[in-house]
CSV table of C-alpha atoms in Angstrom, one decimal:
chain,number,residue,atom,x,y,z
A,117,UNK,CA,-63.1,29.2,-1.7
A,118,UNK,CA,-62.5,27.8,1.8
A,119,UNK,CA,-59.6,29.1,3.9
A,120,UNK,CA,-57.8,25.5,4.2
A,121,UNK,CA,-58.2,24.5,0.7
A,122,UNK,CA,-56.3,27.6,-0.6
A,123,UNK,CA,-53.6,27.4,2.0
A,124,UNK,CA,-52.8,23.7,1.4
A,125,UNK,CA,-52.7,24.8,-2.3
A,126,UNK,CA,-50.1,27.3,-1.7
A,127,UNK,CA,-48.1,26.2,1.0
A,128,UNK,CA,-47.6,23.1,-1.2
A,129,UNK,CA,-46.7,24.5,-3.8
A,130,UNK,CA,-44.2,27.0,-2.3
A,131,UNK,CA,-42.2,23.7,-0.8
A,132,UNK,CA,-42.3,22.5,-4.4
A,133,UNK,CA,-40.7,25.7,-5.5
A,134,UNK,CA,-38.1,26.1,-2.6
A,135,UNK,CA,-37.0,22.8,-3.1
A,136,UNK,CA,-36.9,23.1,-6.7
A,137,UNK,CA,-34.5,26.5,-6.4
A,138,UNK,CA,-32.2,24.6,-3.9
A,139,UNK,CA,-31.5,22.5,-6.5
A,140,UNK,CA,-30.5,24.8,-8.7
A,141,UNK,CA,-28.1,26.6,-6.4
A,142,UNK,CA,-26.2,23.5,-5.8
A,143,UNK,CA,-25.8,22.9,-9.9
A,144,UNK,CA,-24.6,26.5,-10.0
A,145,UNK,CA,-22.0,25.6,-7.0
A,146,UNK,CA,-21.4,22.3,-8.5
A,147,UNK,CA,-20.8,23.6,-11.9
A,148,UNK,CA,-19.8,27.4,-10.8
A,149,UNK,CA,-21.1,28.8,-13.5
A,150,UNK,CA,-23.9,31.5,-13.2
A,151,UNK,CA,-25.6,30.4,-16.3
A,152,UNK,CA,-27.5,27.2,-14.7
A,153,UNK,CA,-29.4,29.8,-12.3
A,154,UNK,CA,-32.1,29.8,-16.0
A,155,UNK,CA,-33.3,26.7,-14.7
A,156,UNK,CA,-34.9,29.0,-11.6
A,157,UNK,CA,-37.4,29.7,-14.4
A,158,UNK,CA,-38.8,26.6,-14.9
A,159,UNK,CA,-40.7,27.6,-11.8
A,160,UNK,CA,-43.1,29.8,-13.8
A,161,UNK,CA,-44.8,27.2,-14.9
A,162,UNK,CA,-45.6,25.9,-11.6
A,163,UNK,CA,-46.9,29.7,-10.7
A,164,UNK,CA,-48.9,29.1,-14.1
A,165,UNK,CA,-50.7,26.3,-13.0
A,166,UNK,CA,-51.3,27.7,-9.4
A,167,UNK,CA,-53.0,30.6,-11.0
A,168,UNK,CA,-55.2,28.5,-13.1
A,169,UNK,CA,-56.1,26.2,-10.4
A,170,UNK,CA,-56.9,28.9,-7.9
A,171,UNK,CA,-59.5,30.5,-11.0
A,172,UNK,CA,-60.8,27.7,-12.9
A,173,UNK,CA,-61.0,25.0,-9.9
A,174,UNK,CA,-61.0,26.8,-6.7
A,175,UNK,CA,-57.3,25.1,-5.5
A,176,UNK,CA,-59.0,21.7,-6.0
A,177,UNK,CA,-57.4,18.9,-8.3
A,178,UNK,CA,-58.0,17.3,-11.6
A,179,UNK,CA,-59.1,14.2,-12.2
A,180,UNK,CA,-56.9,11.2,-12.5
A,181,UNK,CA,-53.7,13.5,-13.2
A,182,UNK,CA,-52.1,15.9,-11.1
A,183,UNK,CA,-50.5,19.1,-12.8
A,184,UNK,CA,-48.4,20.3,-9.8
A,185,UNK,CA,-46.9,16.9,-9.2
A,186,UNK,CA,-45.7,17.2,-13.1
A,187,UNK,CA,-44.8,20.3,-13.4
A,188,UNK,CA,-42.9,19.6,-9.7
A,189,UNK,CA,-41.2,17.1,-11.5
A,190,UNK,CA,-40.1,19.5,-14.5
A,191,UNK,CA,-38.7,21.5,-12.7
A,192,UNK,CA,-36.6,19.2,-10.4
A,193,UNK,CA,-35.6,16.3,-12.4
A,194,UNK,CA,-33.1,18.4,-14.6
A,195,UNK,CA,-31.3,20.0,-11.8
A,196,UNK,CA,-30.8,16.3,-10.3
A,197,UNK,CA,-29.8,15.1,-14.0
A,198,UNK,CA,-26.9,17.8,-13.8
A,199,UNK,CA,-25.8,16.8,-10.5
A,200,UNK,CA,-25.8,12.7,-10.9
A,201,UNK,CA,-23.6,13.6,-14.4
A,202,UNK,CA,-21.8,16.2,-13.2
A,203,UNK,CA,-21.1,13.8,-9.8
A,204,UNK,CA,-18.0,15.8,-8.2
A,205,UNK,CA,-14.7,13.6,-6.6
A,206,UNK,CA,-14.8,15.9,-3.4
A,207,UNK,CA,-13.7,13.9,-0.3
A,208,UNK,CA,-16.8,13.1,1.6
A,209,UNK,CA,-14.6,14.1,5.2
A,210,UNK,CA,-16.7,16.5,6.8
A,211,UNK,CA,-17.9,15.2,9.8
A,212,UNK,CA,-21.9,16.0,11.3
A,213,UNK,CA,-20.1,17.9,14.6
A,214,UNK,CA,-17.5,19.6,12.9
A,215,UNK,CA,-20.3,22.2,11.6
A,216,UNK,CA,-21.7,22.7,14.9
A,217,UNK,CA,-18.3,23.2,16.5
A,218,UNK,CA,-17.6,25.8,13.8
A,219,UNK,CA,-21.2,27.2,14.7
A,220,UNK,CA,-20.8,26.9,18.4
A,221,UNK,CA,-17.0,29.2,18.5
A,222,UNK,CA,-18.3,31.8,16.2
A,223,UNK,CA,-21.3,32.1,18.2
A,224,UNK,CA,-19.2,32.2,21.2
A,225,UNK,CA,-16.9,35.4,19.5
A,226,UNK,CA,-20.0,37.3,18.3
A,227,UNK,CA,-21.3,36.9,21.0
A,228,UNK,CA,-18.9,38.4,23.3
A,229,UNK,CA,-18.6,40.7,21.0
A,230,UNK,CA,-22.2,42.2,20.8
A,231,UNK,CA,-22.0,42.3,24.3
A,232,UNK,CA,-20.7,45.9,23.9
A,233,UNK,CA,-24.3,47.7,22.5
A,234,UNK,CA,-27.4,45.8,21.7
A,235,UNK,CA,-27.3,47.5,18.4
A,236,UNK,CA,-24.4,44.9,17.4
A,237,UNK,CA,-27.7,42.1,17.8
A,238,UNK,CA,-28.5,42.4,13.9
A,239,UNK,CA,-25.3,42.2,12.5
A,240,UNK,CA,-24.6,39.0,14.9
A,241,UNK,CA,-27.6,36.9,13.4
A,242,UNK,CA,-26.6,37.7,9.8
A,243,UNK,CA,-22.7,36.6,10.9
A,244,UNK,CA,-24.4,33.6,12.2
A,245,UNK,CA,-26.7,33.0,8.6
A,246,UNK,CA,-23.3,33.5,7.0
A,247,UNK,CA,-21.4,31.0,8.6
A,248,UNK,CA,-23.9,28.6,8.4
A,249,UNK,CA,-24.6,28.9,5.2
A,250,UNK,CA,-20.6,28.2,4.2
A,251,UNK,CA,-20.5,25.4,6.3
A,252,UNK,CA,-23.4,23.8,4.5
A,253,UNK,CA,-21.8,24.7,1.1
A,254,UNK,CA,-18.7,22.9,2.2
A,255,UNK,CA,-20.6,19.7,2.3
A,256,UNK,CA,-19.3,17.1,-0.4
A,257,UNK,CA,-21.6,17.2,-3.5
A,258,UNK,CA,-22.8,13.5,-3.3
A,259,UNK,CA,-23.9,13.6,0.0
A,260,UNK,CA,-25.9,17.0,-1.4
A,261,UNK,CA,-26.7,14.4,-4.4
A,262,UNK,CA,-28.5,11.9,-2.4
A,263,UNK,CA,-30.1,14.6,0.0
A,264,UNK,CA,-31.8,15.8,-2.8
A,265,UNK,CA,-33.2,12.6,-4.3
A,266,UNK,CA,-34.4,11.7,-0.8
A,267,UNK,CA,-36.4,15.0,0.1
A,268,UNK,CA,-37.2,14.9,-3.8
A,269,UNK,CA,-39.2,11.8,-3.1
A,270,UNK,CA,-40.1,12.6,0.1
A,271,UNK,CA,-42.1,15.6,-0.7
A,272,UNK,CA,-43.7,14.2,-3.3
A,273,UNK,CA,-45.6,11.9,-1.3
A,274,UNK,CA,-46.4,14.4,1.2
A,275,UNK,CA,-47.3,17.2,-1.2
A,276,UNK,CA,-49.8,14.8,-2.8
A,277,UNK,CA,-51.3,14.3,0.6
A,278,UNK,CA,-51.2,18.1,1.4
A,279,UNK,CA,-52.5,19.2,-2.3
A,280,UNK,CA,-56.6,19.7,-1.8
A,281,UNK,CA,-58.3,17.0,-3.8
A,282,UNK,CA,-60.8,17.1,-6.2
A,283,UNK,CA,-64.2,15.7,-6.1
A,284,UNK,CA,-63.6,12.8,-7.9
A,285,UNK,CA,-61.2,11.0,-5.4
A,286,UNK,CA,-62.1,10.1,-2.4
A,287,UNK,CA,-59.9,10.1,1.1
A,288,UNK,CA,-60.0,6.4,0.9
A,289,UNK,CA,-58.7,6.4,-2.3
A,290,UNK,CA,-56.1,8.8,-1.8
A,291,UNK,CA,-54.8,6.9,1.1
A,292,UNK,CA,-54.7,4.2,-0.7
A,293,UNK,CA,-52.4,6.2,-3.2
A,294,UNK,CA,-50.3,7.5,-0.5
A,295,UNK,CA,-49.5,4.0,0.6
A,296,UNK,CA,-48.3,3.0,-2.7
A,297,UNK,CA,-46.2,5.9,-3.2
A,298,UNK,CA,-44.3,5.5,-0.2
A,299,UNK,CA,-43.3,1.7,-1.7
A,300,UNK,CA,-42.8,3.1,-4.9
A,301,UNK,CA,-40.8,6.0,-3.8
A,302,UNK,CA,-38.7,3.5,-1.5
A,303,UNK,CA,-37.7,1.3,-4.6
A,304,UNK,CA,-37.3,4.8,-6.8
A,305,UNK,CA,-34.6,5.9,-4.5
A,306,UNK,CA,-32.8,2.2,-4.0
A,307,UNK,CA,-32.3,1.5,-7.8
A,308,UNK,CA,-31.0,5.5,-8.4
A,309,UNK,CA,-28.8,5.3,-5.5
A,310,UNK,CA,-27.8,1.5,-5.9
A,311,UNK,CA,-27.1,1.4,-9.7
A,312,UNK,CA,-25.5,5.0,-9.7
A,313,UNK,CA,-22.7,4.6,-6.7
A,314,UNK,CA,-21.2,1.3,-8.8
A,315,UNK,CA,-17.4,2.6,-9.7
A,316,UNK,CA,-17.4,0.9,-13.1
A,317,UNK,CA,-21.3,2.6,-14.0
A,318,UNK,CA,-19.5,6.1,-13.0
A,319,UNK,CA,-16.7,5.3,-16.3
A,320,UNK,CA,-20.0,5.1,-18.7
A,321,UNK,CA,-21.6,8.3,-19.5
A,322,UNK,CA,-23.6,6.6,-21.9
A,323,UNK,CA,-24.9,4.2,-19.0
A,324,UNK,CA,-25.2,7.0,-16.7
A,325,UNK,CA,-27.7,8.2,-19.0
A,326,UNK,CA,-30.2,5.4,-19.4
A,327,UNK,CA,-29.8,5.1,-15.8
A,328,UNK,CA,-31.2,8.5,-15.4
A,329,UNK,CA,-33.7,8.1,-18.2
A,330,UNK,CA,-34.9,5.0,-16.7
A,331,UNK,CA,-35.1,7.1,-13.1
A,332,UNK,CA,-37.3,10.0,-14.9
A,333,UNK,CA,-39.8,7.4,-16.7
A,334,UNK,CA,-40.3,5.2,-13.7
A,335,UNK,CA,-41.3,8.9,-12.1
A,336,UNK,CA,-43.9,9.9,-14.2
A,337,UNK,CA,-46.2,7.6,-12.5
A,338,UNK,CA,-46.8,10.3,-9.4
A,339,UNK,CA,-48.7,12.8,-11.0
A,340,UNK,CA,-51.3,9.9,-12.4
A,341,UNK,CA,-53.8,8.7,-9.7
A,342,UNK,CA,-55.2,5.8,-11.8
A,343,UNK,CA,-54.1,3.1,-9.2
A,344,UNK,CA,-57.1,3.9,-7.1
A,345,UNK,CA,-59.4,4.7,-9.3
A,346,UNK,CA,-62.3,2.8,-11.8
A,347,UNK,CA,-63.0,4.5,-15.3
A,348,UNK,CA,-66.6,2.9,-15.0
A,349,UNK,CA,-68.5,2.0,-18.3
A,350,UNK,CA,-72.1,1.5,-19.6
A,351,UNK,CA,-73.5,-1.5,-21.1
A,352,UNK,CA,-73.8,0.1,-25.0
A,353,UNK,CA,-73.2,-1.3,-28.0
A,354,UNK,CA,-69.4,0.4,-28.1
A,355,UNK,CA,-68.3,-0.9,-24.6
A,356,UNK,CA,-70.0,-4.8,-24.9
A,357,UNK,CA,-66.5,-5.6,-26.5
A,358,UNK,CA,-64.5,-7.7,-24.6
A,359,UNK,CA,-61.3,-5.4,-24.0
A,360,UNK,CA,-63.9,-2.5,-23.5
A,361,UNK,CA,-65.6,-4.8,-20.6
A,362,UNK,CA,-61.9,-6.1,-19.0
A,363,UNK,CA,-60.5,-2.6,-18.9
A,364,UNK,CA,-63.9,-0.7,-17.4
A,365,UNK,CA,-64.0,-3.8,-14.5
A,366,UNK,CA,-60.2,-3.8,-13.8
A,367,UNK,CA,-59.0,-0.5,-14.8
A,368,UNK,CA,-57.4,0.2,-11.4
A,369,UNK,CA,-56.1,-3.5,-11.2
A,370,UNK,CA,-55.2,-3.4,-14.9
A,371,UNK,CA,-52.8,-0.1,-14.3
A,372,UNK,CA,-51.2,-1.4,-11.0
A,373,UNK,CA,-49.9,-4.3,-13.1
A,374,UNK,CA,-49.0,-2.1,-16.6
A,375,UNK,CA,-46.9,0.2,-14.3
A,376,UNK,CA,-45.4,-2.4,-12.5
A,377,UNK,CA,-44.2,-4.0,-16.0
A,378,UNK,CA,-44.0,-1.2,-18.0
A,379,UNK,CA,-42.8,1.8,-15.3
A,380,UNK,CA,-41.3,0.4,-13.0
A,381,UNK,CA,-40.2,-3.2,-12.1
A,382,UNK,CA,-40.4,-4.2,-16.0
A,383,UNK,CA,-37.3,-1.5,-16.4
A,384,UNK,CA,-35.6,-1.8,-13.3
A,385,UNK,CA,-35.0,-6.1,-14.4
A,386,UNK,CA,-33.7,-4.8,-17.4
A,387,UNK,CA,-30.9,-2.4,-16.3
A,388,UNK,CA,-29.8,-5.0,-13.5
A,389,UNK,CA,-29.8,-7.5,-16.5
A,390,UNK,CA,-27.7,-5.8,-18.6
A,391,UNK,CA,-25.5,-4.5,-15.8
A,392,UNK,CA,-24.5,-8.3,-14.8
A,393,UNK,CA,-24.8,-9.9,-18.3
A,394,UNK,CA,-22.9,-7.1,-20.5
A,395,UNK,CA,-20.8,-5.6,-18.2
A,396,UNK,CA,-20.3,-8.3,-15.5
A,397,UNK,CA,-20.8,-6.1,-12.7
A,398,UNK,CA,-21.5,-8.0,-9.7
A,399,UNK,CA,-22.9,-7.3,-6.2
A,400,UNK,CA,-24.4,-8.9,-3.4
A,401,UNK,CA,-27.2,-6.3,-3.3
A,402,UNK,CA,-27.5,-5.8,-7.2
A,403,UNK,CA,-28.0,-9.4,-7.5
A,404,UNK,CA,-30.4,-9.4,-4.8
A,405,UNK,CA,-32.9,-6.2,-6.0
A,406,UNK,CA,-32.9,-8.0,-9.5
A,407,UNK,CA,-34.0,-11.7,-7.9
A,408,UNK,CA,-36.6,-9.2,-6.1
A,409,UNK,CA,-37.9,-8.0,-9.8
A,410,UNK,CA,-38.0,-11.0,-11.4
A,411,UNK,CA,-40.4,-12.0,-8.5
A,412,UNK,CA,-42.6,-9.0,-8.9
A,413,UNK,CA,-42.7,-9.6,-12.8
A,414,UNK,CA,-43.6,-13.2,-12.3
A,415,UNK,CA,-46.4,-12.2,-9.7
A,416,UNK,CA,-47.7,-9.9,-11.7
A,417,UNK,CA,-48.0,-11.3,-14.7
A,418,UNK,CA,-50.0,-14.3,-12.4
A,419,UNK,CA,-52.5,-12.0,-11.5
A,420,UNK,CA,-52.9,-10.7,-14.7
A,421,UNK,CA,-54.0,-14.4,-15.7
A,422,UNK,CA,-56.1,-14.8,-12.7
A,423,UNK,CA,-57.8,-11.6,-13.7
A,424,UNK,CA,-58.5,-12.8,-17.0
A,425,UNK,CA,-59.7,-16.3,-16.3
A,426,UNK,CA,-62.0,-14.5,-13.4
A,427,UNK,CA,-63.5,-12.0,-16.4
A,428,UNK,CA,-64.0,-15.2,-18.9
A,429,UNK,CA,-65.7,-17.3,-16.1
A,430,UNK,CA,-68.2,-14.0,-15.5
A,431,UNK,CA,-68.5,-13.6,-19.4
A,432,UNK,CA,-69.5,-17.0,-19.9
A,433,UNK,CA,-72.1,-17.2,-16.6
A,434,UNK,CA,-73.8,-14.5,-17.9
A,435,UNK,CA,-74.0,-16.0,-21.8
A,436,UNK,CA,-75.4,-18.9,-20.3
A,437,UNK,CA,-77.9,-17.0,-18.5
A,438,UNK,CA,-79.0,-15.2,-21.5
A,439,UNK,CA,-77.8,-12.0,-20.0
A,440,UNK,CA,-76.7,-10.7,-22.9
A,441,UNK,CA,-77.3,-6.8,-22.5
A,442,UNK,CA,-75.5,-7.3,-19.1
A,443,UNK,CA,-73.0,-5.5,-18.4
A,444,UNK,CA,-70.2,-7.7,-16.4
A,445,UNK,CA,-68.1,-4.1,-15.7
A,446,UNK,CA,-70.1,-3.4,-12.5
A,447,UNK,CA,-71.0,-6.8,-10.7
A,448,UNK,CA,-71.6,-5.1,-7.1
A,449,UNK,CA,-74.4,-2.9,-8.8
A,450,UNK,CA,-75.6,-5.9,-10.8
A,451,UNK,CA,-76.0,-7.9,-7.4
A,452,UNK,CA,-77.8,-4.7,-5.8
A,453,UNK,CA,-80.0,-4.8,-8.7
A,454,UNK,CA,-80.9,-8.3,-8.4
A,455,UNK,CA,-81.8,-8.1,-4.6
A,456,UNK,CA,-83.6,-4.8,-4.9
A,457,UNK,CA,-86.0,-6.6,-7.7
A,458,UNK,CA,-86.6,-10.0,-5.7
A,459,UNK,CA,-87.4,-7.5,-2.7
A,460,UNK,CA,-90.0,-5.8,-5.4
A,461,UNK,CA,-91.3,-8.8,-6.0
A,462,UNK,CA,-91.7,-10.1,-2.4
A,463,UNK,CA,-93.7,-6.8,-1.6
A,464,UNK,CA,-95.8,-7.5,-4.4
A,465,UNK,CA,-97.1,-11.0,-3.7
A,466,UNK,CA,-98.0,-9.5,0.1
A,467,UNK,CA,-99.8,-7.6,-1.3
A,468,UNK,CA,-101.7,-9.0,-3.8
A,469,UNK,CA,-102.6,-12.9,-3.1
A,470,UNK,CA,-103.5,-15.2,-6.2
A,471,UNK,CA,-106.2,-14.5,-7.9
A,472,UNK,CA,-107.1,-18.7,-7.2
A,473,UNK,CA,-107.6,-17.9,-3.9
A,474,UNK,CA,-109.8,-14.4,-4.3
A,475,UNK,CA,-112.2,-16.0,-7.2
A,476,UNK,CA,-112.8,-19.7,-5.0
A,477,UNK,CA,-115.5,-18.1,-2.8
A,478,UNK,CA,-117.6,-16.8,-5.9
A,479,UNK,CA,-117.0,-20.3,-7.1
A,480,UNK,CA,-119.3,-21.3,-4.0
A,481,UNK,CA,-121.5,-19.2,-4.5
């Protein structure tokens, strides 16, 4: 196993788990109640999987899906569930200096006094730890809220770029995947953030919590890599079906636009929908992020014709042809085919002229 693969395995993973048990500690400070530190254990699953990776696929991933990305997302999503619902009134009035003026004068004082003995040096750092520590815990619980959401989705996008990768994906591909997350993380965090800080949405538990389910299903998308990537097919008697053809030459394509209407922008329309139409909630930027869906819908549903009409124009070129065991799945191949044979042929007539030509002298003779 090489020395890089194994430490981007673990290193990854630790910052999945750290993360994970910081949100826990703020539920337990949130709900003060020592009970919610069980969630902690949803991190042996993630220790699970590490173990099983390291043994059965040398730290390397799977492909198309991504265990530690899910199993990531276990054991974060419920501690951010408890924190959006729980979603404390504390006045947000601490202000970014006021920790590092608390910092600075307590430094000052241990510092004078381990001036005495350099044996006080210890005890001054863990003072230090320990005021820094209770400054951070006397940060509001929204602004601890939204912290976590952003590092949440931030980490997911670069743990997927620092997880080793399997032989099935490519670097192109995955940077290709990495591109789309960051979008899709971008528009994960605005509809959480945006939908969830509306006054009259924080009244409705019940609307609280399809916000959140909506949040955890348009999530489930990260662990999947199918946005980059081509199941392939072969011309047999089970895959000449026309579905089976459409799916094997636009399976990538094909998912982009089911997540899109399904996952993520599909979901998102509806929430803003019935937040304006059924509860008359109204705002300048809610109005605008549900023009902005409606607009990816209708954009994707247009490609989704122009993919169809481009597979029924290929179908019937090729019926025409009388190309019927032809596969349409892989075109670029087909082509490659095509010019390798007329370059067969080419060779061939070099070398061989017509046999009009070879028999005309004998003729003469």
């Amino acid at each position: 196993m090489e020395l890089m693969v194994l430490l981007n395995a673990l290193v990854t993973r630790l910052l999945f788990v750290l993360h994970s048990l910081i949100g826990v500690w703020r539920v337990t400070a949130a709900k003060k109640e020592p009970k919610y530190w069980l969630l902690a254990l949803l991190n042996l699953l993630l220790c699970l999987e590490t173990g099983l990776t390291l043994k059965f696929k040398q730290g390397r991933g799977y492909k198309w899906f991504s265990p530690a990305i899910f199993l990531y997302l276990i054991c974060t999503v419920p501690s951010l569930w408890l924190l959006e619902i729980h979603h404390g009134t504390q006045y947000c009035g601490n202000e970014p200096g006021a920790v590092q003026v608390n910092l600075s004068n307590q430094d000052f004082n241990q510092s004078r006094d381990s001036s005495h003995g350099s044996e006080r040096t210890d005890h001054h750092i863990i003072q230090t730890a320990k005021v820094f520590v209770n400054q951070l815990s006397t940060i509001c619980e929204t602004v601890w809220t939204l912290a976590l959401h952003q590092t949440f989705l931030l980490l997911l996008v670069v743990g997927r770029w620092l997880l080793p990768i399997g032989v099935e994906i490519t670097r192109d591909q995955l940077s290709q995947l990495l591109l789309m997350f960051v979008g899709t993380a971008a528009d994960i965090l605005e509809f959480a953030s945006e939908t969830l800080d509306i006054e009259d949405v924080r009244k409705n538990y019940a609307l609280i919590n399809a916000i959140l389910a909506v949040w955890t299903w348009s999530m489930l998308q990260f662990p999947l890599d199918l946005a980059v990537q081509h199941i392939g097919c072969k011309p047999t008697a089970s895959t000449r079906r026309i579905p089976s053809l459409l799916l094997c030459r636009y399976s990538a394509e094909l998912w982009n636009i089911g997540v899109s209407l399904f996952i993520q922008d599909g979901p998102f329309f509806i929430v803003r929908s019935i937040l304006m139409g059924h509860f008359r909630i109204f705002n300048q930027m809610l109005v605008f992020f549900t023009a902005k869906n409606i607009l990816v819908v209708t954009l994707q549903l247009y490609r989704l014709a122009v993919i169809t009409l481009d597979f029924r124009a290929t179908i019937l070129q090729k019926s025409r042809k009388g190309e019927v065991g032809c596969c349409p799945c892989e075109p670029y191949e087909a082509s490659t085919h095509a010019i390798a044979d007329q370059d067969t042929e080419m060779k061939e007539v070099v070398a061989f002229p017509p046999k009009e030509e070879s028999q005309a002298p004998s003729a003469e003779q």
